[in-house]
Amino acid sequence: MSENQSRRSFLQNLGVGLGTTAAAFAVPSVMAVPEVAPPKDDKKLGVALVGLGSYAKNQLAVALENAKNCYLAAIVTGSPAKAEEWTKKYNLPKESVYNYQNFDEIAKNKAVDIIYVVLPNSMHPEFVIRAAKAGKHVMCEKPMANSVAECDAMIKACKDAGVQLGVGYRLHFEPFTQEVMRIGQKKEKGNVRFMQTNFGFTIGDPTQWRLKKAMAGGGPLMDVGIYCVQASRYVTGEEPLWVTAQFGPITDKERFKDVEESVSWQMEFPGGAMVNGFTSYKSNIEQLYVSADKGWLQLGPAYSYGPIKGRSNEGEMKLPVVHHQTVMMEAICKEMIETGKFPKHIDGDEGKRDMKILMAIYEAAQTGKRISLV
Ligand code: NDP
């Protein structure tokens, strides 16, 4: 047995205690307590998706079908109908289908190496912590949680269990994004002086969880503004010194009674870069503009599934167009197979750094004050 395999077996056998609160909502039992699943395919890491919503179905499941070094090994859902549909489509053994109540039984499932939490934001902490206690490595969707304290608890749970924690920052693996990171951080065009970054879309269904503060943690800032915060950090390679922010007007009182409709913010970085950010659930917009001493860069579309397009003062950027989630899963699993770790740049600390800034933007917008981040 390789060192990596033995490490995996060790981690899988670790946490079996539950010790967590039950899921906050009732769902019918999908099946009886599972037996130990059949032996896994050792060439590929097994991934369990938790929450079979739009992102899990349309992006992550596709990635797991296409990726060379990982596959869909289990599902966790509150919907018996989805359980049936996915079991058939992905030829899953019935022992690898869980609901939110019997989820902790996944500890016994040797086919599962990584649990990927794709639930509404407020549910991330509970399921990441339960996944860690089950002795599995954990990927969590962005935003990592709804508060810095929750990020701390998630990081601690994974550390205590000896499992890896990653946040689904797919753009870290996307070629155009990697190019602006490289140029910005290596100062290839000199010091970055100014950045304009915005991401917004027109939100639909007024009853969805994204418009409920208790579940989403906030409005567009938590959902897509986080990409703009990420961009300003990965282009400069620095952490912001302070932030000021302003909520935009509420033009739709029905939809935005609980969360902001839009918010703008300004930040200064230690190297002298100033950043203007904007996010909205009422504007279709996604751009990154970077001005540096010796040139400029622009991505647009910059953050959605793409194809991402880029230009600079030197002309059009010609880079491969990829399926973001496939390249992300392949890169994460490659590193895991080779080193026993997830890539450091998407770890829980990275998720927490964004959360600290998101919370500071809200505080700045609520108080009208400049909030220091140092
Ligand atoms: P959806 O609403 O489409 O799916 C969420 C799923 O969570 C549901 O389908 C359901 O799955 C499960 N769920 C469990 N309890 C609840 C509940 N009380 N209310 C609603 N759903 C519940 O959301 P998305 O897939 O769009 O988003 C999920 C996560 O992924 C979010 O954190 C989001 O920020 C992130 N995301 C990331 C993207 C990226 O590019 N990185 C893009 C889109 C989303 P089931 O029926 O199986 O129980």
Coordinates of C-alpha atoms and ligand atoms in Angstrom, one line a residue:
M1 CA 0.0 0.0 0.0
S2 CA 1.4 3.4 -1.0
E3 CA 1.9 6.1 1.7
N4 CA -1.0 8.0 0.2
Q5 CA -3.3 5.1 0.2
S6 CA -2.5 4.3 3.8
R7 CA -3.0 7.9 4.8
R8 CA -6.4 7.8 3.1
S9 CA -7.4 4.6 4.9
F10 CA -6.2 6.1 8.2
L11 CA -8.3 9.3 7.7
Q12 CA -11.3 7.3 6.6
N13 CA -11.2 5.3 9.8
L14 CA -10.8 8.4 12.0
G15 CA -13.9 10.2 13.1
V16 CA -17.1 8.3 13.7
G17 CA -18.5 10.4 16.5
L18 CA -21.4 12.6 15.5
G19 CA -21.5 15.3 18.2
T20 CA -23.1 17.8 15.8
T21 CA -26.5 19.3 15.8
A22 CA -29.1 17.7 13.6
A23 CA -30.0 19.3 10.2
A24 CA -32.2 22.3 10.7
F25 CA -34.9 21.0 8.5
A26 CA -36.7 17.7 8.2
V27 CA -36.3 15.5 5.1
P28 CA -37.6 12.0 4.6
S29 CA -35.2 9.1 5.0
V30 CA -33.9 8.0 1.6
M31 CA -32.7 4.6 2.6
A32 CA -31.6 2.5 5.5
V33 CA -28.2 2.8 7.2
P34 CA -25.7 1.9 4.5
E35 CA -23.4 -1.1 4.5
V36 CA -19.8 -0.6 3.7
A37 CA -19.5 0.3 0.0
P38 CA -17.7 -1.8 -2.5
P39 CA -13.9 -1.3 -2.8
K40 CA -13.1 2.0 -4.6
D41 CA -11.2 2.5 -7.8
D42 CA -7.8 3.3 -6.4
K43 CA -6.7 5.3 -9.5
K44 CA -9.3 7.9 -8.8
L45 CA -10.4 9.8 -5.7
G46 CA -14.1 9.3 -4.8
V47 CA -16.1 12.5 -4.3
A48 CA -19.4 12.8 -2.5
L49 CA -21.6 15.8 -3.4
V50 CA -23.7 17.2 -0.6
G51 CA -26.8 19.1 -1.9
L52 CA -27.8 18.3 -5.5
G53 CA -28.8 21.8 -6.6
S54 CA -28.0 23.8 -9.7
Y55 CA -24.2 24.0 -9.1
A56 CA -23.8 20.4 -8.1
K57 CA -25.9 19.1 -11.0
N58 CA -24.8 21.4 -13.9
Q59 CA -21.2 22.0 -13.1
L60 CA -19.6 19.7 -10.4
A61 CA -21.2 16.5 -11.6
V62 CA -20.1 17.2 -15.1
A63 CA -16.6 17.8 -13.8
L64 CA -16.6 14.5 -12.0
E65 CA -17.7 12.8 -15.2
N66 CA -14.9 14.3 -17.2
A67 CA -12.0 14.5 -14.7
K68 CA -9.3 11.8 -15.1
N69 CA -8.4 11.4 -11.4
C70 CA -11.7 11.6 -9.5
Y71 CA -15.3 10.5 -9.9
L72 CA -18.7 10.8 -8.2
A73 CA -18.7 8.2 -5.5
A74 CA -21.6 9.2 -3.3
I75 CA -24.5 11.7 -3.0
V76 CA -26.2 13.4 -0.1
T77 CA -29.6 14.8 -0.8
G78 CA -32.9 15.6 1.0
S79 CA -34.8 14.7 -2.1
P80 CA -35.7 11.0 -2.7
A81 CA -36.6 11.9 -6.3
K82 CA -33.1 13.3 -6.9
A83 CA -31.6 10.3 -5.1
E84 CA -33.3 8.0 -7.6
E85 CA -32.4 10.0 -10.6
W86 CA -28.7 10.4 -9.7
T87 CA -28.4 6.8 -8.6
K88 CA -29.5 5.7 -12.1
K89 CA -27.6 8.3 -14.0
Y90 CA -24.3 7.7 -12.3
N91 CA -24.8 4.0 -11.5
L92 CA -24.2 4.6 -7.8
P93 CA -24.5 1.7 -5.3
K94 CA -27.5 2.3 -3.0
E95 CA -25.0 2.2 -0.1
S96 CA -23.5 5.5 -1.4
V97 CA -26.7 7.5 -1.2
Y98 CA -27.3 9.5 2.0
N99 CA -29.7 12.1 3.3
Y100 CA -28.9 14.9 5.8
Q101 CA -29.9 12.8 8.8
N102 CA -27.8 9.7 8.1
F103 CA -25.0 11.7 6.4
D104 CA -22.5 10.8 9.3
E105 CA -22.7 7.2 8.2
I106 CA -20.5 8.2 5.3
A107 CA -17.5 7.7 7.7
K108 CA -17.8 4.0 6.9
N109 CA -17.8 4.5 3.1
K110 CA -14.3 3.6 1.9
A111 CA -15.2 4.8 -1.7
V112 CA -15.4 8.4 -0.5
D113 CA -12.2 10.4 -0.1
I114 CA -13.5 13.9 -0.5
I115 CA -16.9 15.4 0.6
Y116 CA -17.9 18.4 -1.4
V117 CA -20.4 20.7 0.4
V118 CA -22.6 22.5 -2.2
L119 CA -25.4 23.6 0.1
P120 CA -26.9 27.1 0.8
N121 CA -24.2 29.1 2.6
S122 CA -25.7 28.9 6.1
M123 CA -25.4 25.1 6.0
H124 CA -21.7 25.0 5.1
P125 CA -20.3 25.1 8.6
E126 CA -22.5 22.2 9.9
F127 CA -21.8 19.9 7.0
V128 CA -18.1 20.7 6.7
I129 CA -17.7 20.0 10.5
R130 CA -19.7 16.7 10.2
A131 CA -17.6 15.7 7.1
A132 CA -14.4 16.4 9.0
K133 CA -15.7 14.3 12.0
A134 CA -16.4 11.5 9.5
G135 CA -12.7 11.6 8.7
K136 CA -13.1 12.8 5.1
H137 CA -11.3 15.6 3.3
V138 CA -13.7 18.5 2.6
M139 CA -14.3 20.9 -0.2
C140 CA -16.7 23.7 0.6
E141 CA -18.4 26.1 -1.8
K142 CA -17.9 29.8 -1.6
P143 CA -18.6 31.8 0.5
M144 CA -17.0 29.5 3.0
A145 CA -19.6 30.5 5.6
N146 CA -21.6 33.5 6.8
S147 CA -19.1 34.7 9.5
V148 CA -15.4 34.7 10.4
A149 CA -16.2 32.8 13.6
E150 CA -17.8 30.0 11.5
C151 CA -14.7 29.9 9.3
D152 CA -12.6 29.5 12.4
A153 CA -14.8 26.6 13.7
M154 CA -14.6 24.9 10.3
I155 CA -10.8 25.3 10.0
K156 CA -10.4 23.9 13.6
A157 CA -12.7 20.9 13.0
C158 CA -10.7 19.9 9.9
K159 CA -7.3 20.4 11.7
D160 CA -8.5 18.4 14.7
A161 CA -9.6 15.6 12.4
G162 CA -6.4 15.7 10.3
V163 CA -8.3 16.3 7.1
Q164 CA -7.9 18.8 4.3
L165 CA -10.2 21.7 3.8
G166 CA -10.6 23.6 0.5
V167 CA -12.9 26.2 -0.8
G168 CA -14.2 25.9 -4.4
Y169 CA -12.3 28.8 -5.9
R170 CA -12.6 27.5 -9.4
L171 CA -11.0 30.6 -11.0
H172 CA -7.7 29.8 -9.3
F173 CA -7.4 27.0 -11.9
E174 CA -8.6 29.0 -14.9
P175 CA -6.0 30.1 -17.4
F176 CA -7.0 33.8 -18.0
T177 CA -7.3 34.3 -14.2
Q178 CA -4.0 32.6 -13.7
E179 CA -2.4 35.0 -16.2
V180 CA -3.7 38.1 -14.5
M181 CA -2.5 36.7 -11.2
R182 CA 0.9 36.1 -12.6
I183 CA 1.2 39.5 -14.3
G184 CA -0.1 41.4 -11.3
Q185 CA 1.9 39.6 -8.6
K186 CA 5.2 39.5 -10.6
K187 CA 4.6 43.2 -11.4
E188 CA 5.2 42.5 -15.1
K189 CA 3.5 45.7 -16.0
G190 CA 4.9 47.5 -12.9
N191 CA 2.9 48.4 -9.8
V192 CA -0.8 48.0 -10.0
R193 CA -2.3 51.5 -9.4
F194 CA -6.1 51.0 -9.9
M195 CA -8.5 48.2 -10.3
Q196 CA -12.2 48.2 -11.2
T197 CA -14.0 45.0 -10.4
N198 CA -17.7 44.2 -10.6
F199 CA -19.9 41.2 -10.8
G200 CA -23.7 41.2 -10.7
F201 CA -26.7 39.5 -12.3
T202 CA -30.4 39.9 -12.3
I203 CA -31.8 37.5 -9.7
G204 CA -35.0 35.6 -10.4
D205 CA -37.3 33.7 -8.0
P206 CA -38.0 36.1 -5.1
T207 CA -38.5 33.2 -2.7
Q208 CA -35.1 31.6 -3.2
W209 CA -32.6 31.2 -0.3
R210 CA -30.1 33.7 -1.9
L211 CA -32.6 36.4 -0.9
K212 CA -32.8 35.2 2.8
K213 CA -30.2 36.7 5.0
A214 CA -30.3 33.8 7.5
M215 CA -29.4 31.3 4.7
A216 CA -27.3 33.4 2.4
G217 CA -25.5 35.6 5.0
G218 CA -26.2 38.7 2.8
G219 CA -27.0 39.5 -0.8
P220 CA -24.9 39.8 -4.0
L221 CA -21.8 40.6 -2.0
M222 CA -21.8 37.1 -0.4
D223 CA -22.7 35.4 -3.6
V224 CA -20.8 37.1 -6.4
G225 CA -19.1 40.2 -4.9
I226 CA -16.7 37.7 -3.3
Y227 CA -15.2 37.1 -6.8
C228 CA -14.3 40.8 -7.0
V229 CA -12.7 40.7 -3.5
Q230 CA -10.8 37.6 -4.6
A231 CA -9.6 39.3 -7.8
S232 CA -8.3 42.4 -6.0
R233 CA -6.4 40.1 -3.7
Y234 CA -5.0 37.7 -6.3
V235 CA -4.0 40.4 -8.7
T236 CA -2.0 42.3 -6.1
G237 CA -1.0 39.3 -4.0
E238 CA -1.7 41.6 -1.0
E239 CA -4.3 42.1 1.7
P240 CA -6.3 45.3 1.8
L241 CA -5.5 48.0 4.4
W242 CA -9.0 49.4 4.8
V243 CA -12.4 49.5 3.1
T244 CA -15.2 52.1 2.7
A245 CA -18.5 51.0 1.2
Q246 CA -22.0 52.2 0.3
F247 CA -25.2 50.3 -0.3
G248 CA -27.0 51.1 -3.5
P249 CA -30.7 52.1 -3.6
I250 CA -33.4 49.4 -3.1
T251 CA -35.5 49.6 -6.4
D252 CA -37.3 46.3 -5.7
K253 CA -38.7 46.3 -2.1
E254 CA -40.3 42.8 -2.6
R255 CA -37.0 41.1 -3.5
F256 CA -34.7 43.1 -1.3
K257 CA -36.4 43.2 2.1
D258 CA -33.8 41.1 3.7
V259 CA -30.5 41.5 1.8
E260 CA -28.8 44.4 -0.1
E261 CA -29.7 44.9 -3.8
S262 CA -26.2 46.3 -4.6
V263 CA -23.1 47.5 -2.8
S264 CA -20.0 49.5 -3.9
W265 CA -16.7 49.5 -2.0
Q266 CA -13.3 51.0 -2.1
M267 CA -10.1 49.5 -0.8
E268 CA -6.4 50.5 -0.6
F269 CA -3.6 47.9 -0.9
P270 CA -0.2 48.2 0.7
G271 CA 1.6 48.5 -2.7
G272 CA -0.5 51.6 -3.5
A273 CA -3.3 50.0 -5.5
M274 CA -6.8 51.5 -5.2
V275 CA -9.8 49.3 -5.9
N276 CA -13.3 50.1 -6.8
G277 CA -15.7 47.2 -6.4
F278 CA -19.4 46.8 -7.2
T279 CA -21.9 43.9 -6.9
S280 CA -25.6 43.7 -7.6
Y281 CA -28.6 41.4 -8.0
K282 CA -30.1 43.9 -10.4
S283 CA -27.3 44.5 -13.0
N284 CA -25.8 42.0 -15.4
I285 CA -22.1 42.9 -15.2
E286 CA -18.8 41.2 -14.8
Q287 CA -15.5 42.9 -15.5
L288 CA -12.0 43.2 -14.1
Y289 CA -9.9 46.2 -15.2
V290 CA -6.3 46.6 -13.9
S291 CA -4.2 49.6 -14.5
A292 CA -0.5 49.4 -13.8
D293 CA 2.5 51.7 -14.3
K294 CA 3.4 50.2 -17.7
G295 CA 0.1 48.9 -19.1
W296 CA -3.3 47.5 -18.4
L297 CA -5.3 44.3 -18.3
Q298 CA -9.0 43.6 -18.8
L299 CA -11.1 40.4 -18.3
G300 CA -14.7 40.4 -19.4
P301 CA -16.5 38.1 -18.9
A302 CA -14.2 37.9 -15.9
Y303 CA -15.9 35.6 -13.3
S304 CA -18.7 33.5 -14.7
Y305 CA -18.3 30.0 -16.3
G306 CA -17.1 31.9 -19.4
P307 CA -15.6 31.7 -21.9
I308 CA -13.5 34.2 -20.1
K309 CA -12.0 36.8 -22.4
G310 CA -9.0 38.9 -21.8
R311 CA -7.1 41.8 -23.4
S312 CA -4.2 43.9 -22.4
N313 CA -2.3 46.9 -23.8
E314 CA -0.4 44.2 -25.8
G315 CA -3.6 42.9 -27.5
E316 CA -6.0 40.0 -27.1
M317 CA -5.0 37.3 -24.6
K318 CA -4.9 33.9 -26.3
L319 CA -5.3 31.2 -23.7
P320 CA -7.2 27.9 -23.5
V321 CA -10.9 27.9 -22.7
V322 CA -11.5 25.2 -20.1
H323 CA -14.4 23.8 -18.0
H324 CA -13.5 25.5 -14.8
Q325 CA -14.8 22.8 -12.4
T326 CA -13.1 20.0 -14.3
V327 CA -9.7 21.6 -14.2
M328 CA -10.3 22.6 -10.6
M329 CA -11.2 19.0 -9.5
E330 CA -8.3 17.5 -11.5
A331 CA -5.8 19.9 -10.0
I332 CA -7.0 19.4 -6.4
C333 CA -7.0 15.6 -6.8
K334 CA -3.6 15.6 -8.5
E335 CA -2.1 17.4 -5.5
M336 CA -4.0 15.2 -3.1
I337 CA -2.8 12.0 -4.7
E338 CA 0.8 13.3 -5.0
T339 CA 1.2 15.1 -1.6
G340 CA -1.7 14.1 0.6
K341 CA -2.8 17.7 0.7
F342 CA -5.1 20.1 -1.2
P343 CA -3.5 23.1 -2.9
K344 CA -2.6 25.7 -0.2
H345 CA -4.0 28.7 -2.1
I346 CA -7.6 27.4 -1.8
D347 CA -7.5 26.4 1.8
G348 CA -9.7 27.4 4.7
D349 CA -7.5 30.3 5.6
E350 CA -8.0 31.7 2.2
G351 CA -11.8 31.4 2.6
K352 CA -11.5 33.1 6.0
R353 CA -9.5 36.0 4.5
D354 CA -12.3 36.8 2.1
M355 CA -14.9 36.5 4.8
K356 CA -13.1 39.0 6.9
I357 CA -13.2 41.5 4.0
L358 CA -16.8 40.8 3.2
M359 CA -17.8 41.5 6.8
A360 CA -15.7 44.7 6.8
I361 CA -17.5 45.9 3.6
Y362 CA -20.9 45.3 5.3
E363 CA -19.7 47.1 8.4
A364 CA -18.4 50.0 6.3
A365 CA -21.7 50.3 4.4
Q366 CA -23.8 50.1 7.6
T367 CA -21.7 52.6 9.6
G368 CA -20.4 54.9 6.9
K369 CA -17.0 54.5 8.5
R370 CA -13.7 53.5 7.0
I371 CA -13.0 50.0 8.4
S372 CA -9.4 49.1 9.0
L373 CA -8.3 45.6 8.1
V374 CA -4.9 45.7 9.6
Ligands
NDP1 P1 -29.3 25.6 -5.3 O1 -30.4 26.3 -4.5 O2 -29.5 25.3 -6.7 O3 -29.0 24.2 -4.6 C1 -28.8 24.1 -3.2 C2 -29.2 22.6 -2.8 O4 -29.0 22.5 -1.4 C3 -30.6 22.2 -3.0 O5 -30.9 21.8 -4.3 C4 -30.8 21.2 -2.0 O6 -30.3 19.9 -2.5 C5 -29.9 21.5 -0.9 N1 -30.6 22.1 0.3 C6 -30.7 21.5 1.5 N2 -31.4 22.3 2.3 C7 -31.9 23.3 1.6 C8 -32.7 24.4 1.9 N3 -33.2 24.6 3.1 N4 -33.0 25.3 1.0 C9 -32.4 25.2 -0.3 N5 -31.6 24.2 -0.6 C10 -31.3 23.2 0.3 O7 -28.0 26.4 -5.0 P2 -26.6 26.4 -5.8 O8 -26.3 25.1 -6.3 O9 -26.7 27.5 -6.8 O10 -25.6 26.9 -4.7 C11 -25.1 26.0 -3.7 C12 -23.8 26.5 -3.2 O11 -22.8 26.6 -4.3 C13 -23.8 28.0 -2.6 O12 -22.9 28.1 -1.5 C14 -23.3 28.8 -3.8 O13 -22.7 30.0 -3.3 C15 -22.3 27.9 -4.4 N6 -22.1 28.2 -5.8 C16 -20.9 28.3 -6.3 C17 -20.7 28.6 -7.6 C18 -19.3 28.7 -8.2 O14 -19.1 29.1 -9.3 N7 -18.3 28.3 -7.4 C19 -21.8 28.8 -8.6 C20 -23.1 28.6 -8.0 C21 -23.2 28.3 -6.6 P3 -31.1 18.5 -2.3 O15 -32.5 18.8 -3.0 O16 -30.3 17.6 -3.0 O17 -31.2 18.3 -0.8

